[in-house]
């Protein structure tokens, strides 16, 4: 039995999320079926982060245990062949020891959220960014974001169905950068609450529009009440970029 670490890229649009569900095709199911087609085994695939429906990945990490002996490049090519036509790609495969766990061994996870700030409708980027028509003040958004850095109770930015044992999280990075019409929000932490990134983005959009002040973000955080923060940003613009071990 060999444990393989897989680095993955996928378009989350056609999927119900990472985790297997009864209401549609998940990324996990698409990959596990591809592995079955390759080697006749039905293993469990474990991911670093269970991305929601519509959320994308450029650097998701998963691991799988296989009895079949094969070199890493063969495993990568075989899974990529059998996972077609689903928009999933195995970027890299490497054997790891049995102590490695894609989820529990991770030291941090990095996400990026993309907003397209313009008045014209989406074409090419449809399903991959959040289109915001109103002009956004990036400096004000960055000032609001600074209130969220560090170790806090993030109840105000937590989904009502979040299963985490505690709302306490440490946010190491929350950076905002404009490049023309595109605004990128980058977040990094050891782990995140369910919808935490999307709820932070929805809140910072209110600041960018001038509906909130940067200090209102601090007030929302201190309230420890989901209703005190902004709306949940759509999944379209969210990408799991990298996982650190």
Coordinates of C-alpha atoms in Angstrom, one line a residue:
X1 CA 0.0 0.0 0.0
X2 CA 1.4 3.4 -1.0
X3 CA 0.1 6.8 0.1
X4 CA 0.2 9.4 -2.7
X5 CA -0.1 13.2 -2.2
X6 CA -2.0 14.7 -5.1
X7 CA -1.9 18.4 -6.0
X8 CA -5.1 19.4 -7.8
X9 CA -6.7 22.1 -9.9
X10 CA -10.4 22.3 -10.7
X11 CA -13.2 24.4 -11.8
X12 CA -15.8 24.1 -9.1
X13 CA -18.7 25.3 -11.2
X14 CA -20.1 21.9 -12.3
X15 CA -19.7 20.3 -8.9
X16 CA -21.7 20.2 -5.7
X17 CA -18.5 20.8 -3.8
X18 CA -15.5 18.7 -2.8
X19 CA -17.3 16.1 -0.7
X20 CA -19.4 13.3 -2.0
X21 CA -23.1 14.1 -1.8
X22 CA -26.4 12.5 -2.9
X23 CA -27.6 15.6 -4.8
X24 CA -25.0 15.7 -7.6
X25 CA -21.4 15.1 -8.7
X26 CA -18.6 16.2 -6.4
X27 CA -14.9 16.6 -7.1
X28 CA -14.1 13.8 -4.7
X29 CA -16.5 11.4 -6.5
X30 CA -15.1 12.3 -10.0
X31 CA -11.6 11.6 -8.8
X32 CA -12.4 8.4 -6.9
X33 CA -14.2 7.1 -10.0
X34 CA -11.2 7.9 -12.1
X35 CA -8.9 6.0 -9.7
X36 CA -11.3 3.1 -9.8
X37 CA -11.1 3.1 -13.6
X38 CA -7.3 3.1 -13.4
X39 CA -6.6 0.4 -10.8
X40 CA -9.9 -1.2 -9.8
X41 CA -9.7 0.0 -6.2
X42 CA -12.3 2.1 -4.4
X43 CA -10.2 4.2 -2.0
X44 CA -11.2 7.2 0.1
X45 CA -9.7 10.4 -1.0
X46 CA -8.9 13.0 1.7
X47 CA -8.6 16.7 0.9
X48 CA -6.9 19.6 2.7
X49 CA -10.1 21.7 2.4
X50 CA -13.7 20.7 1.6
X51 CA -14.5 23.4 -0.9
X52 CA -18.2 24.4 -1.4
X53 CA -20.2 24.2 -4.6
X54 CA -18.9 26.6 -7.2
X55 CA -15.6 27.2 -5.4
X56 CA -12.4 26.6 -7.5
X57 CA -8.9 25.3 -6.7
X58 CA -5.5 26.0 -8.1
X59 CA -3.6 24.2 -5.4
X60 CA -5.9 21.8 -3.6
X61 CA -4.1 18.9 -1.9
X62 CA -5.5 15.4 -1.3
X63 CA -4.1 12.0 -0.4
X64 CA -5.0 8.4 -1.3
X65 CA -3.8 5.0 -0.4
X66 CA -3.4 2.5 -3.3
X67 CA -2.4 -1.1 -3.4
X68 CA -1.3 -1.0 -7.1
X69 CA 2.3 -0.2 -7.5
X70 CA 3.0 2.6 -10.0
X71 CA 5.4 5.5 -10.3
X72 CA 4.1 9.0 -9.6
X73 CA 3.9 10.1 -13.2
X74 CA 1.9 7.0 -14.2
X75 CA -0.6 7.7 -11.4
X76 CA -0.9 11.4 -12.5
X77 CA -1.4 10.5 -16.2
X78 CA -3.9 7.7 -15.5
X79 CA -6.1 9.8 -13.2
X80 CA -6.1 12.7 -15.6
X81 CA -7.1 10.4 -18.5
X82 CA -9.9 8.8 -16.6
X83 CA -11.3 11.9 -15.0
X84 CA -12.2 13.4 -18.3
X85 CA -14.3 15.3 -19.3
X86 CA -14.7 16.8 -15.9
X87 CA -12.7 20.0 -15.3
X88 CA -10.3 18.5 -12.8
X89 CA -6.5 18.2 -13.3
X90 CA -3.9 16.4 -11.2
X91 CA -0.9 18.7 -11.3
X92 CA 1.5 16.6 -9.3
X93 CA 1.7 13.2 -7.5
X94 CA 4.3 12.2 -5.0
X95 CA 4.6 9.2 -2.6
X96 CA 4.5 10.2 1.1
X97 CA 4.8 8.3 4.3
X98 CA 1.8 7.0 6.3
X99 CA 2.0 9.9 8.8
X100 CA 1.1 12.4 6.1
X101 CA -2.6 13.5 6.1
X102 CA -3.8 16.1 3.5
X103 CA -6.1 17.7 6.1
X104 CA -4.5 17.2 9.5
X105 CA -0.9 17.7 8.5
X106 CA -1.6 21.1 6.8
X107 CA 0.0 24.0 8.6
X108 CA -1.8 26.7 6.6
X109 CA -4.2 27.2 3.7
X110 CA -4.2 30.2 1.3
X111 CA -7.3 31.4 -0.6
X112 CA -7.8 34.1 -3.2
X113 CA -11.0 35.9 -4.0
X114 CA -11.4 37.7 -7.3
X115 CA -13.8 40.6 -7.9
X116 CA -14.2 42.3 -11.2
X117 CA -15.1 45.9 -10.6
X118 CA -16.8 47.2 -13.7
X119 CA -20.2 48.1 -15.1
X120 CA -20.3 45.9 -18.1
X121 CA -21.6 42.3 -17.7
X122 CA -19.4 39.2 -17.6
X123 CA -18.6 37.0 -20.6
X124 CA -15.3 35.1 -20.4
X125 CA -15.0 35.4 -16.6
X126 CA -18.6 34.3 -15.9
X127 CA -18.6 31.8 -13.0
X128 CA -15.0 32.7 -12.0
X129 CA -15.2 36.2 -10.5
X130 CA -17.7 38.3 -8.5
X131 CA -18.9 41.2 -10.7
X132 CA -19.3 44.3 -8.7
X133 CA -20.7 47.3 -10.6
X134 CA -20.3 50.0 -7.9
X135 CA -16.9 51.6 -7.7
X136 CA -14.8 50.1 -4.8
X137 CA -12.3 52.0 -2.6
X138 CA -9.5 49.4 -2.2
X139 CA -7.7 51.5 0.4
X140 CA -10.8 51.6 2.6
X141 CA -11.3 47.9 2.2
X142 CA -7.7 47.2 3.2
X143 CA -8.2 49.4 6.3
X144 CA -11.2 47.3 7.2
X145 CA -9.4 44.1 6.6
X146 CA -6.7 45.0 9.1
X147 CA -9.2 44.7 11.9
X148 CA -9.6 41.0 11.1
X149 CA -5.9 40.1 11.3
X150 CA -4.8 38.0 14.3
X151 CA -6.5 35.7 16.7
X152 CA -10.3 36.3 17.2
X153 CA -13.7 34.9 17.7
X154 CA -15.0 34.9 14.1
X155 CA -18.6 34.0 15.0
X156 CA -19.8 37.0 12.9
X157 CA -18.2 35.5 9.8
X158 CA -19.2 31.9 10.4
X159 CA -21.9 30.0 8.6
X160 CA -24.9 28.8 10.7
X161 CA -24.1 25.3 9.6
X162 CA -20.4 25.4 10.4
X163 CA -19.3 22.3 12.2
X164 CA -16.1 23.6 13.7
X165 CA -15.8 23.0 17.4
X166 CA -14.7 26.6 18.1
X167 CA -15.1 30.0 16.4
X168 CA -11.6 31.0 17.4
X169 CA -9.2 31.3 14.4
X170 CA -6.0 33.1 13.7
X171 CA -6.0 35.0 10.4
X172 CA -2.4 35.5 9.3
X173 CA -2.9 37.3 6.0
X174 CA -5.7 39.4 4.5
X175 CA -4.4 41.5 1.7
X176 CA -6.3 43.4 -1.0
X177 CA -4.8 44.5 -4.3
X178 CA -6.3 46.2 -7.4
X179 CA -4.9 45.4 -10.9
X180 CA -7.0 47.4 -13.3
X181 CA -10.6 46.2 -13.0
X182 CA -9.6 43.2 -11.0
X183 CA -9.5 43.3 -7.2
X184 CA -7.8 40.3 -5.5
X185 CA -8.3 39.5 -1.8
X186 CA -5.8 37.0 -0.4
X187 CA -6.3 35.2 2.9
X188 CA -4.1 32.8 4.7
X189 CA -4.7 30.9 8.0
X190 CA -4.1 27.5 9.5
X191 CA -7.8 26.8 9.0
X192 CA -11.0 28.7 8.3
X193 CA -14.6 28.5 9.4
X194 CA -17.3 27.5 6.9
X195 CA -17.9 30.5 4.6
X196 CA -15.4 32.6 6.6
X197 CA -13.6 34.0 3.6
X198 CA -16.8 34.6 1.6
X199 CA -18.4 36.4 4.6
X200 CA -15.3 38.6 5.1
X201 CA -15.3 39.5 1.4
X202 CA -19.0 40.3 1.5
X203 CA -18.4 42.6 4.5
X204 CA -15.4 44.3 2.9
X205 CA -17.4 45.0 -0.2
X206 CA -19.7 47.1 1.9
X207 CA -16.7 49.1 3.0
X208 CA -15.5 49.5 -0.6
X209 CA -18.9 50.8 -1.6
X210 CA -18.8 53.4 1.2
X211 CA -21.8 51.9 2.9
X212 CA -19.6 50.9 5.9
X213 CA -16.6 52.5 7.4
X214 CA -13.4 50.4 8.1
X215 CA -14.2 50.7 11.8
X216 CA -17.6 49.1 11.2
X217 CA -15.7 45.8 10.4
X218 CA -14.2 45.9 13.9
X219 CA -17.7 46.4 15.4
X220 CA -19.0 43.5 13.4
X221 CA -16.2 41.3 14.6
X222 CA -16.8 42.3 18.2
X223 CA -20.5 41.6 18.0
X224 CA -19.9 37.8 17.6
X225 CA -23.2 37.7 15.7
X226 CA -23.5 36.6 12.1
X227 CA -26.2 39.1 11.5
X228 CA -23.8 41.9 12.4
X229 CA -21.5 41.3 9.4
X230 CA -22.1 41.6 5.7
X231 CA -23.6 39.2 3.2
X232 CA -21.9 36.0 2.0
X233 CA -20.0 36.6 -1.3
X234 CA -20.9 34.2 -4.1
X235 CA -18.6 31.2 -4.5
X236 CA -17.6 32.1 -8.1
X237 CA -14.6 34.2 -7.1
X238 CA -13.1 32.0 -4.5
X239 CA -10.0 29.8 -5.2
X240 CA -8.0 27.5 -2.9
X241 CA -4.6 28.5 -4.0
X242 CA -2.1 26.6 -1.9
X243 CA -1.7 24.4 1.2
X244 CA 1.4 24.5 3.3
X245 CA 2.9 21.5 5.1

